[in-house]
Short mmCIF file of C-alpha atoms in Angstrom, two decimals:
data_model
loop_
_atom_site.label_atom_id
_atom_site.label_comp_id
_atom_site.label_asym_id
_atom_site.label_seq_id
_atom_site.Cartn_x
_atom_site.Cartn_y
_atom_site.Cartn_z
CA UNK A 19 104.00 167.20 -51.65
CA UNK A 20 106.29 164.35 -51.71
CA UNK A 21 106.39 162.37 -55.02
CA UNK A 22 107.88 158.89 -55.51
CA UNK A 23 107.77 156.46 -58.38
CA UNK A 24 105.87 153.32 -58.46
CA UNK A 25 108.90 151.29 -58.31
CA UNK A 26 109.94 153.32 -55.08
CA UNK A 27 106.58 152.68 -53.62
CA UNK A 28 106.77 148.82 -54.24
CA UNK A 29 110.34 148.68 -52.84
CA UNK A 30 109.09 150.55 -49.81
CA UNK A 31 106.12 147.97 -49.42
CA UNK A 32 108.77 144.98 -49.90
CA UNK A 33 111.09 146.43 -47.21
CA UNK A 34 108.22 146.97 -44.73
CA UNK A 35 106.98 143.45 -45.26
CA UNK A 36 110.45 141.94 -45.00
CA UNK A 37 111.34 144.13 -41.81
CA UNK A 38 108.00 143.84 -40.04
CA UNK A 39 106.76 140.12 -40.47
CA UNK A 40 108.50 136.86 -39.29
CA UNK A 41 110.59 134.75 -41.68
CA UNK A 42 107.80 131.90 -42.11
CA UNK A 43 104.36 131.09 -41.36
CA UNK A 44 102.42 127.88 -41.30
CA UNK A 45 99.32 128.54 -43.33
CA UNK A 46 96.13 126.72 -43.83
CA UNK A 47 94.70 126.91 -47.43
CA UNK A 48 93.26 124.90 -50.42
CA UNK A 49 95.06 124.58 -53.73
CA UNK A 50 93.02 126.04 -56.55
CA UNK A 51 95.65 125.77 -59.05
CA UNK A 52 98.71 123.93 -59.51
CA UNK A 53 101.24 124.57 -62.51
CA UNK A 54 104.74 123.20 -63.45
CA UNK A 55 107.03 125.27 -65.36
CA UNK A 56 110.80 124.29 -65.83
CA UNK A 57 110.56 122.31 -62.73
CA UNK A 58 109.21 124.94 -60.43
CA UNK A 59 105.66 124.68 -59.14
CA UNK A 60 103.34 127.58 -59.39
CA UNK A 61 100.32 127.41 -57.18
CA UNK A 62 97.36 129.55 -56.10
CA UNK A 63 96.02 129.39 -52.51
CA UNK A 64 92.58 130.10 -51.63
CA UNK A 65 90.22 130.23 -48.62
CA UNK A 66 86.54 129.63 -48.83
CA UNK A 67 83.69 130.84 -46.70
CA UNK A 68 82.51 127.87 -44.74
CA UNK A 69 78.81 128.86 -45.23
CA UNK A 70 78.48 130.36 -48.71
CA UNK A 71 81.61 128.55 -50.15
CA UNK A 72 82.56 131.95 -51.75
CA UNK A 73 86.33 133.10 -51.81
CA UNK A 74 87.33 135.29 -48.91
CA UNK A 75 91.12 135.19 -49.52
CA UNK A 76 93.63 134.51 -52.42
CA UNK A 77 97.25 134.40 -52.88
CA UNK A 78 99.94 133.37 -55.38
CA UNK A 79 102.68 130.89 -54.44
CA UNK A 80 105.60 129.30 -55.79
CA UNK A 81 107.69 126.06 -54.76
CA UNK A 82 111.00 126.41 -56.32
CA UNK A 83 112.47 123.53 -58.04
CA UNK A 84 114.92 122.48 -55.36
CA UNK A 85 112.32 122.28 -52.84
CA UNK A 86 109.50 120.83 -55.19
CA UNK A 87 111.51 117.86 -56.19
CA UNK A 88 111.68 116.82 -52.48
CA UNK A 89 108.28 117.97 -51.26
CA UNK A 90 106.05 116.48 -54.00
CA UNK A 91 107.16 112.83 -53.57
CA UNK A 92 107.34 112.99 -49.81
CA UNK A 93 103.62 114.59 -49.64
CA UNK A 94 102.20 111.90 -52.12
CA UNK A 95 103.97 108.82 -50.27
CA UNK A 96 102.76 110.02 -46.71
CA UNK A 97 99.12 110.87 -47.96
CA UNK A 98 98.46 108.66 -50.98
CA UNK A 99 97.17 111.72 -52.52
CA UNK A 100 98.56 113.56 -55.57
CA UNK A 101 99.64 117.08 -55.10
CA UNK A 102 97.06 118.57 -57.15
CA UNK A 103 94.24 121.08 -57.23
CA UNK A 104 91.38 120.85 -54.90
CA UNK A 105 93.11 119.55 -51.82
CA UNK A 106 93.65 121.34 -48.55
CA UNK A 107 97.32 121.79 -47.33
CA UNK A 108 99.14 123.13 -44.25
CA UNK A 109 102.34 124.77 -45.83
CA UNK A 110 105.16 126.73 -44.24
CA UNK A 111 105.61 129.80 -46.30
CA UNK A 112 107.51 133.09 -46.31
CA UNK A 113 106.02 136.38 -47.59
CA UNK A 114 107.63 138.02 -50.47
CA UNK A 115 106.97 141.17 -52.54
CA UNK A 116 108.63 141.76 -55.73
CA UNK A 117 108.41 145.29 -57.40
CA UNK A 118 107.23 143.98 -60.71
CA UNK A 119 105.33 140.75 -59.79
CA UNK A 120 103.89 141.87 -56.57
CA UNK A 121 102.81 139.70 -53.47
CA UNK A 122 103.41 135.88 -53.22
CA UNK A 123 104.22 133.02 -50.95
CA UNK A 124 107.36 130.90 -51.21
CA UNK A 125 106.54 127.51 -49.90
CA UNK A 126 109.35 125.92 -47.71
CA UNK A 127 107.54 122.84 -46.35
CA UNK A 128 104.35 120.93 -45.89
CA UNK A 129 102.75 118.87 -43.31
CA UNK A 130 100.96 115.87 -45.00
CA UNK A 131 99.10 114.92 -41.47
CA UNK A 132 96.91 117.92 -42.35
CA UNK A 133 95.93 116.72 -45.54
CA UNK A 134 95.35 113.33 -44.33
CA UNK A 135 92.96 114.65 -41.83
CA UNK A 136 90.95 116.50 -44.39
CA UNK A 137 90.89 113.65 -46.54
CA UNK A 138 89.64 111.34 -43.74
CA UNK A 139 87.14 113.98 -43.01
CA UNK A 140 85.77 113.89 -46.71
CA UNK A 141 85.49 110.19 -46.55
CA UNK A 142 83.55 110.42 -43.26
CA UNK A 143 81.29 113.04 -44.85
CA UNK A 144 80.53 110.74 -47.75
CA UNK A 145 79.73 107.95 -45.58
CA UNK A 146 77.62 109.95 -43.11
CA UNK A 147 75.54 111.06 -46.06
CA UNK A 148 75.02 107.46 -47.57
CA UNK A 149 74.21 106.57 -43.94
CA UNK A 150 71.65 109.17 -43.88
CA UNK A 151 69.97 108.23 -47.14
CA UNK A 152 69.75 104.62 -46.08
CA UNK A 153 71.99 103.15 -48.75
CA UNK A 154 75.28 102.69 -46.85
CA UNK A 155 74.76 98.82 -46.42
CA UNK A 156 72.91 98.05 -49.41
CA UNK A 157 75.47 96.27 -51.47
CA UNK A 158 76.93 94.51 -48.67
CA UNK A 159 73.33 93.06 -47.84
CA UNK A 160 73.02 91.48 -51.42
CA UNK A 161 73.44 87.71 -51.24
CA UNK A 162 76.51 86.36 -52.87
CA UNK A 163 75.50 84.10 -55.49
CA UNK A 164 76.41 80.38 -54.78
CA UNK A 165 77.99 79.81 -58.24
CA UNK A 166 79.48 83.42 -59.20
CA UNK A 167 80.81 82.31 -62.56
CA UNK A 168 79.60 85.31 -64.77
CA UNK A 169 81.81 88.19 -63.83
CA UNK A 170 81.68 91.63 -65.18
CA UNK A 171 85.17 93.27 -64.74
CA UNK A 172 85.81 96.96 -64.44
CA UNK A 173 89.54 97.64 -65.09
CA UNK A 174 92.05 99.00 -67.53
CA UNK A 175 92.56 96.59 -70.33
CA UNK A 176 96.33 97.06 -70.30
CA UNK A 177 96.67 96.73 -66.49
CA UNK A 178 98.92 94.04 -65.12
CA UNK A 179 96.23 93.28 -62.50
CA UNK A 180 93.73 92.49 -65.03
CA UNK A 181 95.92 89.91 -66.56
CA UNK A 182 96.87 88.48 -63.29
CA UNK A 183 93.12 88.16 -62.44
CA UNK A 184 92.09 86.55 -65.64
CA UNK A 185 95.05 83.97 -65.44
CA UNK A 186 94.20 83.10 -61.94
CA UNK A 187 90.65 82.41 -62.99
CA UNK A 188 91.49 80.30 -66.10
CA UNK A 189 94.12 78.23 -64.46
CA UNK A 190 92.30 77.57 -61.19
CA UNK A 191 93.02 74.10 -59.64
CA UNK A 192 89.41 73.11 -59.17
CA UNK A 193 88.93 73.27 -62.79
CA UNK A 194 85.94 75.69 -62.46
CA UNK A 195 84.65 77.78 -65.34
CA UNK A 196 84.46 81.23 -65.32
CA UNK A 197 82.84 83.64 -67.93
CA UNK A 198 84.19 87.22 -67.73
CA UNK A 199 83.51 90.27 -69.86
CA UNK A 200 85.85 93.44 -69.55
CA UNK A 201 84.23 97.06 -69.23
CA UNK A 202 87.22 99.22 -69.79
CA UNK A 203 87.63 102.13 -67.50
CA UNK A 204 90.30 104.61 -66.35
CA UNK A 205 91.94 103.42 -62.96
CA UNK A 206 93.92 106.59 -62.40
CA UNK A 207 93.93 110.37 -62.94
CA UNK A 208 91.09 112.81 -63.16
CA UNK A 209 88.73 110.61 -65.33
CA UNK A 210 88.35 107.60 -62.78
CA UNK A 211 84.99 108.56 -61.57
CA UNK A 212 83.15 109.10 -64.71
CA UNK A 213 84.90 106.27 -66.30
CA UNK A 214 83.79 103.81 -63.69
CA UNK A 215 80.27 105.27 -63.72
CA UNK A 216 79.94 104.77 -67.54
CA UNK A 217 81.26 101.09 -67.12
CA UNK A 218 78.66 100.46 -64.14
CA UNK A 219 75.73 101.94 -66.39
CA UNK A 220 76.64 99.56 -69.18
CA UNK A 221 76.53 96.57 -66.99
CA UNK A 222 73.39 97.63 -65.26
CA UNK A 223 71.75 97.72 -68.74
CA UNK A 224 72.65 93.89 -68.92
CA UNK A 225 72.31 92.96 -65.37
CA UNK A 226 70.44 89.75 -66.00
CA UNK A 227 73.60 88.54 -67.69
CA UNK A 228 75.96 88.67 -64.60
CA UNK A 229 76.39 87.32 -61.22
CA UNK A 230 78.82 89.80 -59.65
CA UNK A 231 80.94 92.81 -60.51
CA UNK A 232 84.65 93.21 -59.89
CA UNK A 233 86.52 96.42 -59.87
CA UNK A 234 90.40 95.69 -59.96
CA UNK A 235 93.36 98.14 -60.25
CA UNK A 236 96.81 96.46 -60.48
CA UNK A 237 99.76 98.59 -59.42
CA UNK A 238 99.76 102.30 -59.72
CA UNK A 239 100.82 104.78 -57.28
CA UNK A 240 98.88 105.40 -54.26
CA UNK A 241 98.43 109.06 -54.97
CA UNK A 242 95.84 107.86 -57.79
CA UNK A 243 93.49 106.80 -55.27
CA UNK A 244 91.37 110.03 -55.01
CA UNK A 245 89.26 108.94 -57.87
CA UNK A 246 87.68 106.32 -55.45
CA UNK A 247 86.86 108.80 -52.84
CA UNK A 248 83.98 110.52 -54.41
CA UNK A 249 80.26 110.59 -53.41
CA UNK A 250 78.71 109.93 -56.86
CA UNK A 251 80.83 106.79 -57.29
CA UNK A 252 80.13 105.66 -53.86
CA UNK A 253 76.27 106.21 -54.08
CA UNK A 254 76.23 104.06 -57.52
CA UNK A 255 78.23 101.22 -55.96
CA UNK A 256 76.10 101.22 -52.64
CA UNK A 257 72.95 100.99 -54.70
CA UNK A 258 74.23 98.60 -57.44
CA UNK A 259 71.86 95.50 -57.77
CA UNK A 260 74.79 93.09 -58.14
CA UNK A 261 77.46 92.55 -55.42
CA UNK A 262 80.63 94.24 -56.15
CA UNK A 263 84.09 93.20 -55.33
CA UNK A 264 86.99 95.63 -55.24
CA UNK A 265 90.48 94.81 -55.55
CA UNK A 266 92.13 98.12 -55.97
CA UNK A 267 95.68 96.85 -55.21
CA UNK A 268 96.62 99.13 -52.18
CA UNK A 269 97.58 97.87 -48.56
CA UNK A 270 97.47 100.59 -46.35
CA UNK A 271 94.35 102.73 -46.68
CA UNK A 272 90.48 101.85 -47.43
CA UNK A 273 88.79 104.11 -50.05
CA UNK A 274 85.39 104.93 -49.92
CA UNK A 275 84.66 102.49 -52.65
CA UNK A 276 86.13 99.71 -50.44
CA UNK A 277 84.12 100.47 -47.45
CA UNK A 278 80.63 100.32 -49.23
CA UNK A 279 81.23 97.57 -51.73
CA UNK A 280 79.98 93.95 -50.92
CA UNK A 281 83.48 92.42 -50.49
CA UNK A 282 86.99 94.27 -50.25
CA UNK A 283 90.26 92.31 -51.01
CA UNK A 284 93.58 93.90 -51.29
CA UNK A 285 94.80 92.82 -54.93
CA UNK A 286 93.29 91.64 -58.37
CA UNK A 287 94.85 88.25 -57.58
CA UNK A 288 92.96 88.09 -54.49
CA UNK A 289 89.75 88.80 -55.96
CA UNK A 290 90.24 85.89 -58.18
CA UNK A 291 90.98 83.63 -55.20
CA UNK A 292 87.93 84.89 -53.31
CA UNK A 293 85.71 83.84 -56.44
CA UNK A 294 87.47 80.54 -56.79
CA UNK A 295 86.84 80.07 -53.07
CA UNK A 296 83.18 80.72 -53.41
CA UNK A 297 83.00 78.05 -56.23
CA UNK A 298 85.04 75.62 -53.84
CA UNK A 299 82.67 76.01 -51.17
CA UNK A 300 79.70 75.33 -53.66
CA UNK A 301 81.71 72.24 -54.71
CA UNK A 302 82.48 70.87 -51.27
CA UNK A 303 78.82 71.43 -50.38
CA UNK A 304 77.67 69.45 -53.36
CA UNK A 305 80.07 66.69 -52.45
CA UNK A 306 79.05 66.28 -48.86
CA UNK A 307 75.33 66.13 -50.03
CA UNK A 308 76.15 63.53 -52.58
CA UNK A 309 77.81 61.50 -49.77
CA UNK A 310 74.83 62.08 -47.29
CA UNK A 311 72.34 61.07 -50.17
CA UNK A 312 74.37 57.89 -50.79
CA UNK A 313 74.39 56.76 -47.25
CA UNK A 314 70.65 57.65 -46.74
CA UNK A 315 69.63 55.83 -49.83
CA UNK A 316 71.54 52.62 -48.75
CA UNK A 317 70.13 52.84 -45.35
CA UNK A 318 66.47 53.30 -46.79
CA UNK A 319 67.06 50.19 -49.12
CA UNK A 320 68.17 48.05 -46.32
CA UNK A 321 65.31 48.93 -44.06
CA UNK A 322 62.88 48.38 -47.09
CA UNK A 323 64.39 45.20 -47.92
CA UNK A 324 63.54 43.71 -44.36
CA UNK A 325 60.12 45.14 -44.70
CA UNK A 326 59.59 43.49 -48.10
CA UNK A 327 60.79 40.20 -46.94
CA UNK A 328 58.37 40.21 -43.91
CA UNK A 329 55.42 41.00 -46.32
CA UNK A 330 56.31 38.52 -48.82
CA UNK A 331 55.94 35.83 -46.26
CA UNK A 332 52.50 37.06 -45.40
CA UNK A 333 51.05 37.31 -49.01
CA UNK A 334 49.80 33.87 -49.61
CA UNK A 335 47.42 33.73 -46.71
CA UNK A 336 46.18 37.26 -47.16
CA UNK A 337 45.55 36.47 -50.93
CA UNK A 338 43.45 33.54 -50.18
CA UNK A 339 41.59 35.40 -47.63
CA UNK A 340 40.84 38.26 -50.15
CA UNK A 341 39.76 35.84 -52.81
CA UNK A 342 37.24 34.20 -50.47
CA UNK A 343 35.84 37.37 -49.28
CA UNK A 344 35.52 38.87 -52.73
CA UNK A 345 33.64 35.49 -54.16
CA UNK A 346 31.10 35.87 -51.09
CA UNK A 347 30.50 39.54 -51.88
CA UNK A 348 29.93 38.86 -55.67
CA UNK A 349 27.25 36.14 -54.90
CA UNK A 350 25.41 38.45 -52.41
CA UNK A 351 25.52 41.23 -55.17
CA UNK A 352 24.09 38.81 -57.87
CA UNK A 353 21.21 37.91 -55.79
CA UNK A 354 20.27 41.48 -54.98
CA UNK A 355 20.47 42.34 -58.86
CA UNK A 356 18.22 39.60 -59.65
CA UNK A 357 15.59 40.57 -57.09
CA UNK A 358 15.70 44.30 -58.16
CA UNK A 359 15.28 43.64 -61.82
CA UNK A 360 12.06 41.23 -61.06
CA UNK A 361 10.58 43.99 -58.95
CA UNK A 362 11.13 46.58 -61.78
CA UNK A 363 9.41 44.38 -64.33
CA UNK A 364 6.29 43.79 -62.22
CA UNK A 365 6.17 47.58 -61.49
CA UNK A 366 6.41 48.37 -65.30
CA UNK A 367 3.39 45.94 -66.07
CA UNK A 368 1.32 47.67 -63.48
CA UNK A 369 2.07 51.36 -64.32
CA UNK A 370 1.72 51.12 -68.13
CA UNK A 371 -2.32 51.39 -68.15
CA UNK A 372 -2.35 54.18 -65.64
CA UNK A 373 0.24 56.14 -67.59
CA UNK A 374 -1.52 55.86 -70.76
CA UNK A 375 -4.86 57.06 -69.03
CA UNK A 376 -2.95 60.34 -67.67
CA UNK A 377 -1.49 61.14 -71.08
CA UNK A 378 -4.83 61.07 -72.74
CA UNK A 379 -6.26 63.39 -70.34
CA UNK A 380 -3.28 65.98 -70.44
CA UNK A 381 -3.30 66.47 -74.32
CA UNK A 382 -6.33 69.02 -74.39
CA UNK A 383 -4.69 71.03 -71.77
CA UNK A 384 -1.26 71.35 -73.57
CA UNK A 385 -3.06 72.41 -76.71
CA UNK A 386 -4.97 75.11 -74.83
CA UNK A 387 -1.68 76.35 -73.15
CA UNK A 388 0.02 76.43 -76.53
CA UNK A 389 -2.50 78.58 -78.06
CA UNK A 390 -2.54 81.08 -75.06
CA UNK A 391 1.38 81.35 -75.57
CA UNK A 392 1.10 82.17 -79.28
CA UNK A 393 -1.51 84.92 -78.45
CA UNK A 394 0.86 86.62 -75.71
CA UNK A 395 3.71 86.26 -78.14
CA UNK A 396 1.79 88.33 -80.89
CA UNK A 397 0.94 90.94 -78.13
CA UNK A 398 4.49 91.37 -77.03
CA UNK A 399 5.72 91.75 -80.69
CA UNK A 400 2.94 94.34 -81.48
CA UNK A 401 4.05 96.35 -78.44
CA UNK A 402 7.79 96.28 -79.32
CA UNK A 403 9.87 99.43 -79.86
CA UNK A 404 10.43 98.43 -83.41
CA UNK A 405 6.65 98.05 -84.30
CA UNK A 406 6.00 101.56 -82.76
CA UNK A 407 8.88 103.06 -84.91
CA UNK A 408 7.41 101.47 -87.90
CA UNK A 409 4.15 103.38 -87.41
CA UNK A 410 5.88 106.76 -87.40
CA UNK A 411 6.71 107.17 -83.76
CA UNK A 412 10.09 108.15 -82.45
CA UNK A 413 12.12 107.57 -79.15
CA UNK A 414 14.05 110.42 -77.67
CA UNK A 415 17.27 109.48 -75.36
CA UNK A 416 19.57 111.58 -73.27
CA UNK A 417 22.72 110.15 -72.03
CA UNK A 418 21.50 106.62 -73.14
CA UNK A 419 18.13 106.87 -71.26
CA UNK A 420 14.55 107.53 -72.53
CA UNK A 421 13.44 111.05 -71.90
CA UNK A 422 9.87 110.92 -70.55
CA UNK A 423 9.48 114.51 -69.23
CA UNK A 424 10.87 117.47 -71.32
CA UNK A 425 11.33 119.60 -67.91
CA UNK A 426 14.13 117.03 -67.27
CA UNK A 427 16.21 118.44 -70.27
CA UNK A 428 18.32 121.97 -69.97
CA UNK A 429 19.88 124.01 -72.74
CA UNK A 430 22.81 122.55 -74.18
CA UNK A 431 22.01 119.13 -73.66
CA UNK A 432 22.67 116.64 -76.39
CA UNK A 433 19.61 114.46 -77.20
CA UNK A 434 19.21 111.49 -79.80
CA UNK A 435 15.92 110.92 -81.73
CA UNK A 436 15.64 107.41 -82.82
CA UNK A 437 13.17 106.69 -86.11
CA UNK A 438 12.56 103.64 -88.04
CA UNK A 439 15.53 104.36 -90.27
CA UNK A 440 18.46 106.07 -88.59
CA UNK A 441 18.90 108.51 -85.61
CA UNK A 442 18.93 112.26 -85.17
CA UNK A 443 21.18 114.25 -82.85
CA UNK A 444 20.06 117.42 -81.44
CA UNK A 445 21.07 120.15 -79.00
CA UNK A 446 18.32 121.51 -76.69
CA UNK A 447 17.89 125.23 -76.84
#
């Protein structure tokens, strides 16, 4: 039986790999870990099952310093994406095996277009999901206020873009007044999504105090844009009840946030110019309305002046005719009133003896009816429940109704017995 040491076995494996495999391979994988040490980049490549998302393969990798210093800026400039864990890459690697450290992949090159394709696919998946949920266009469909002067701003307080935005609004040539309030948030790094979501929640709690929301990011590397390409943030912006304007400060690619916001502009300064433009449109419309109102009022006054002059010339003749007609009407009315009064007096004189006779005949009948009513009232009083209870009788009720037949009750029913003084509640056995 041949015996060898572990080192000899690992050396044999290394020689076999080096002799039996090509020098390099282009490998598709996902970065699950990225760690920098002394300028070298140590990574972990993984492949996941498409259906269950579980790991089906894993390998360690290293990008030596001389390669990494050129590869990282090249990749980030080409993709606008940080070289960080969670992204998919297509890398050229050579397979190596070390007797002490084992199997690893040495990264020689990277193809940015593969990562760009994966990023675009993720954006499309987010947009497709929002479309299926029926919320993709909700924010775009909101009406932009005619006077968007109360502005909630989401930005880093130290960002140069925020200062540019504020100065542009304050010093606008139209002299329009804007009220802005900053809701601080991270605009780069891993905390972008959660930071902006918190700011949106704070604005939503005071929704009635604002007209629009502006999300701005001045400067910064394009590799920091991945935080704006997440489903939770996109869903929150799409369904936000106020119009959202984005000015994230990049020229080349649109983020998902840009695609679903109400209005997308390139820079914070452009966001300020857009708001000033909205105010200018309203001012121009008011100026136009004022001019039309002034012109219409002048025309109306001129037309009515002509009408008044025409009516003024007809007033004397019309007035005299009206006075004559009214005098004749009053004379006729006076005559009718005198005739009516005399007829009424004559009628009263004839009717008085007859009324007196009828009254004398009615008095005995009235007295008789009054006596009959008194007797009937006494009978009703004697038959009332209160009189019966006063004589020692009782009334039994079940569910608010009088019990007349004991057969209608069943065991467990609750009954109430009403006496002259108080009530008794019982349970039927």
